[in-house]
C-alpha angles and dihedrals in degrees: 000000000000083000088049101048094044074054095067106036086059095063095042093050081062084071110047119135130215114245123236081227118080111227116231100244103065140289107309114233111249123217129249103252110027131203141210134226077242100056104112100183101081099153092051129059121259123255111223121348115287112247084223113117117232140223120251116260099279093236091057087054134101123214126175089243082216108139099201120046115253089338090298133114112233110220127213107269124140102257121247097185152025119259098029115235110284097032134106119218096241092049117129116222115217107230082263096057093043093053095050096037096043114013092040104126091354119137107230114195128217117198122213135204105197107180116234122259109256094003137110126258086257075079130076143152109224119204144178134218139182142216146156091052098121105195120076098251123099130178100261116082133248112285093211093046090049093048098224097123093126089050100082133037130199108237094206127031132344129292134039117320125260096215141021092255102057091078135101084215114074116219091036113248088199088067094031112078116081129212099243127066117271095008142114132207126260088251089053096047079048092051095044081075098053119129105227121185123238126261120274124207107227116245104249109245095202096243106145110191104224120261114284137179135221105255092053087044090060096041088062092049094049090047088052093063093079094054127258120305099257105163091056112059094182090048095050086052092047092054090049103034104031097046115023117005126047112238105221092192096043097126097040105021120006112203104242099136117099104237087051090057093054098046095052091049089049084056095046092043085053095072125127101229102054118093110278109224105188086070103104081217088063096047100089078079097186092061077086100050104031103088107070100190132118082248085072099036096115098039094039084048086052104058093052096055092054088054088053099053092045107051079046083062095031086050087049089047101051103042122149083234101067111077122236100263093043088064095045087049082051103048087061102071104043115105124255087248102046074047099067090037084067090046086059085049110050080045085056090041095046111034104029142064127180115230103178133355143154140149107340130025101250082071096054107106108193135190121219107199092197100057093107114049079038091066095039086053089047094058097039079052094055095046092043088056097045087239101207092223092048096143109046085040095058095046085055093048092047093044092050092044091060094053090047090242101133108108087040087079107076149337081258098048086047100054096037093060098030087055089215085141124142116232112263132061100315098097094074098066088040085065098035094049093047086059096050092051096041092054109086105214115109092221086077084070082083090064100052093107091067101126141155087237090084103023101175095086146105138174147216119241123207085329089282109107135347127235130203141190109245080234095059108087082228092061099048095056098045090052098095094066095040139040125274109217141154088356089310136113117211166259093321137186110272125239128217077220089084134051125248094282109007137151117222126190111208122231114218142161117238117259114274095225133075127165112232135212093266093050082055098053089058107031088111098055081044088058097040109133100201094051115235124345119282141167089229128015126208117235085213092068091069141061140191116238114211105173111203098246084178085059092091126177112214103172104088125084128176108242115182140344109223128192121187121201130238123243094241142000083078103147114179114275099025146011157171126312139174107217127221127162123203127211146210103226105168101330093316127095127235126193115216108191106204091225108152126052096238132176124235107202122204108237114236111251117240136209134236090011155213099062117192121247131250110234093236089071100091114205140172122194130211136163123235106260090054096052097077088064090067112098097182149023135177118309112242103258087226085069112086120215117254124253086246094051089251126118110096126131086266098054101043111036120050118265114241116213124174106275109261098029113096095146135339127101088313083065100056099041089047083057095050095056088045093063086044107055094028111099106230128229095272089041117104116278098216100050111139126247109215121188127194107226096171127151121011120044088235080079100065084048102054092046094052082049099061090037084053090044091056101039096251130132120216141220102226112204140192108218090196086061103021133045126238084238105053084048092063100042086050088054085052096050089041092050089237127142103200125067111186106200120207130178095208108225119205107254091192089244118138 
């Protein structure tokens, strides 16, 4: 514990500040090479020295020692002001007073680096939690309310995950959605830069099942529906090795005991000529057992069988004779692809019942315990996205209900109310394409090529609204004026790019910023509220931000959302284009091209705000209709110059100027705001960019749009939840340089 704790003071000791207060006892000697609270890169040295001051070494420090401020309690009140009343601005806060007065109510975040299962160290899986944050909201949404229940699985045990890493899915979709539209959590912007190993194929052992038919297929799996036989062993090895597996050691050693049965059906499940499931191509799983005819007969027998198998393993694995920590042990060393076998089993297990069966599958009668909260969520869908044929649509989905032919209309529509759905982001287009297929009007044949495949897309619909995958950077920057529901953004504004009923697949490049290993070991020392750590700690080296909400813009409109086509890659139906989105900014028109797949992250909420600051965390503020003047920000750190000293924003992203000024008075103005808002070369490179987004909407918007022009991802934040200060702090820990402030306004909508 002592090595550990010298440990830690080490590194911390790489991120001590000078104080703006001299210490009595003489001026204190600097390193060399000094560091910042903000440096993200701890395991590597530092480039040039950081224009940041410093604090003085603790032991050289003086505190008043005093616990409670001038003799008096302070009570918990959200501050109003910095100093608070009663003390004076060069006081020093003990590490008490500082807690109470500072970190009180602040989420603080913790990166973590977990290696892969059967991979080399070149592979990790990096994660985010939070903590210190005292009232029950977070920054992901409700599961149930966005509808994306089916899009993640617990790999071990029921119920939501604790924690990001306990998922199938990586990143978690159970920590990835934010709150806010068109946004993700801060655990889902770590795990996009995950380095996840290929896929490799599994040797095949050579273990053939024995030949089964249908009708004993479908037995097993009734009888399973009742659970293993625990309590008999002999019976539990008759059911495996006498129908369906080959015992090797029959005559000398049968294989009776639990952990040789899973081992053998592992073996068996590890074929090579069995469905992989953990090719997103394979995840639409009923394209396998839709078709009912004797056509399909082997392919619709083998899946079956695999399910067999695997709700036999799944059922093993899961035995209430195996303590908590033994299946977790043993979860660990079964392979992705088995993995995603036993996803397909506990959907099966959970969601679906046989009534009848027998030789061939037309014979097969099935139960689908989620029909009815499917089709209940179809229609609310429906609703929720303004679907142009609403009422038609809604009169199909009631009268095959009633005939119990749901599930008859297509692969999609079986998979999306049977509930038989992988974990991932399959399950939007599972919705969205049931709806097309259960609305009548001819016009939905034009939006057949909607796949998961190519899942940055989105489509017009009889020239009425848009609608756009959360992953499509379109999407994502339109959020803000529609809802965000099931993986989809709408209804959105339409475009005369597009044809009546069109889909269109969005080009974009991919984001110019990741986070890295080291930016995860110290994500926690880059949020600190309280800066480096200290014995005592000045109340003059912090502030309190109170950004002025009342302070609206109201000049900026969106205009139009364009979309160009590309000059090949057109398929019919749908097709390439490159996204851009003008808009109306006093009287004058910007385009905005959406040209980089960015990320927008929903800020934590905090508690018993607003904090106070600490002065390391450097910050410039600008409203929205002045961020489109600014040509240029800081260069992400993880983009290396280029050999000919080229490579910055400018240089590689397209400038956007108001259409029709191309000089004048307008041009020289527009220069002179650039200088001033632009960092210069011996600025920080990690000072924040915040931009007021208050009042309409169109604000937001504009705002998503330039973060999308210049390559960079944004923190989003609700004043009235989150603090200016813990945003910043959030950007800081998330290596990001943009923070987009909001004051969410009730619209009146359920």
């Amino acid at each position: 514990m002592t090595e550990q704790l010298k440990k830690k003071r080490f590194w911390s000791g790489l991120f001590r500040s000078r104080s703006n207060a001299q210490p009595s006892d003489g001026p204190v000697e600097q390193e060399a090479n000094p560091r910042s609270t903000s440096d993200g890169d701890l395991l590597s040295p530092t480039t040039g020295t950081r224009r940041r001051p410093r604090r003085p070494d603790p032991r050289d420090a003086k505190g008043k020692g005093r616990e409670q401020l001038n003799g008096d309690h302070y009570e918990q009140i959200p501050l109003t002001e910095w100093p608070p009343s009663g003390i004076a601005a060069d006081e020093e806060l003990t590490l008490v007073q500082a807690m109470e007065l500072i970190s009180r109510g602040v989420p603080t975040h913790k990166g973590h680096k977990r290696p892969i299962t059967h991979a080399s160290d070149h592979y990790y899986g990096l994660y985010a939690t939070t903590s210190g944050n005292h009232g029950e909201e977070e920054d992901s949404a409700n599961q149930h309310n966005a509808m994306t229940q089916l899009m993640t699985l617990r790999v071990q045990g029921s119920g939501p995950p604790t924690f990001p890493w306990e998922t199938l899915e990586q990143p978690s979709f159970a920590f990835g959605v934010g709150a806010r539209p068109g946004t993700i959590t801060l655990n889902f912007w770590v795990g996009r830069s995950s380095v996840m190993p290929p896929a490799i194929p599994l040797r095949d052992p050579g273990v053939v099942p024995r030949e089964v038919d249908l009708t004993q297929i479908f037995e097993r799996l009734k009888d399973l529906e009742a659970g293993l036989e625990y309590d008999d062993q002999e019976l539990m090895y008759q059911q495996l090795y006498k129908r369906f597996l080959r015992d090797p050691d029959k005559s000398s050693s049968p294989h009776k005991r639990m952990e040789q049965q899973i081992k053998d059906l592992v073996m068996c499940l590890s074929g090579g000529d069995w469905i992989d499931f953990a090719n997103p191509k394979n995840h639409v799983v009923t394209k396998f057992i839709y078709d009912t005819s004797p056509a399909n007969h082997d392919q619709y027998l083998k899946f079956f069988y695999q399910l067999l198998l695997s709700l036999e393993l799944e059922l093993r694995i899961n035995s209430r004779l195996h303590d908590g920590w033994a299946k977790e042990r043993l979860m660990g060393y079964i392979p992705p692809k088995i993995q995603w076998n036993l996803a397909l089993a506990r959907r099966w297990r959970d969601n679906i019942r046989i009534e009848e069966y027998g030789a061939t599958a037309e014979r097969i009668r099935l139960r689908f315990k989620l029909r009815k909260r499917q089709t209940k969520m179809l229609k609310r869908f429906a609703q929720m996205m303004k679907w142009p044929n609403l009422a038609e649509t809604l009169d199909v989905l009631k009268e095959r209900d009633a005939e119990g032919g749901l599930t008859t209309i297509s692969s999609h529509a079986m998979a999306f109310f049977s509930g038989l759905v992988l974990p991932g982001p399959t399950f939007p287009f599972l919705i969205m394409n049931s709806l097309v297929d259960i609305d009548p009007d001819k016009a939905t044949d034009h939006l057949a090529l909607l796949t998961h495949i190519h899942p940055n897309c989105g489509f017009q619909y009889r020239n009425s609204y848009t609608y756009w995958t959360s992953t499509s950077i379109v999407g994502k920057v339109l959020a803000p004026t529609c809802l965000e529901v099931a993986g989809w953004v709408g209804p959105a504004r339409p475009t005369g790019d597009l044809g009546r009923s069109q889909i269109a697949r969005i080009r974009s490049r991919r984001g110019r910023q990741r986070m890295t290993p080291e930016d995860i070991a110290t994500m926690s020392e880059r949020c600190d509220p309280l800066g480096p750590a200290a014995e005592v700690y000045p109340v003059k080296e912090y502030e309190l931000l109170t950004p002025d909400s009342d302070n609206i813009v109201d000049t900026v409109r969106i205009e139009m959302l364009n979309l160009k086509p590309l000059a090949d890659g057109q398929e019919m139906g749908s097709g390439w284009f490159d996204a851009s989105i003008q808009f109306a900014i006093s009287g004058m028109s910007w385009p905005l091209r959406l040209s980089y797949d960015v990320c927008f992250i929903h800020a934590w909420p905090c508690s018993d705000g607003p904090h106070p600051l600490f002065f390391d965390y450097v910050h410039t503020t600008v409203r929205a209709d002045e961020v489109v003047e600014i040509k240029d920000w800081v260069r992400p750190q993880s983009q290396p110059q280029a050999q000919n000293g080229s490579g910055s924003i400018r240089e590689t992203s397209g400038l956007s100027t108001p259409i029709g000024l191309a000089g004048g008075s307008g041009s020289s103005n527009q220069q002179q705001l650039v200088h001033k808002q632009t960092p210069q070369e011996d600025d920080d490179a990690e000072r924040v960019l915040v931009i007021e987004a208050f009042g309409v909407k169109d604000n937001e918007v504009l705002a998503r749009a330039w973060c999308s022009h210049w390559g960079l991802s944004a923190v989003v934040a609700d004043i009235s939840k989150t603090c200016m200060a813990c945003a910043i702090r959030e950007a800081y820990a998330a290596t990001l340089t943009v923070i987009i402030l909001i004051e969410e306004q009730s619209d009146g909508m359920d």
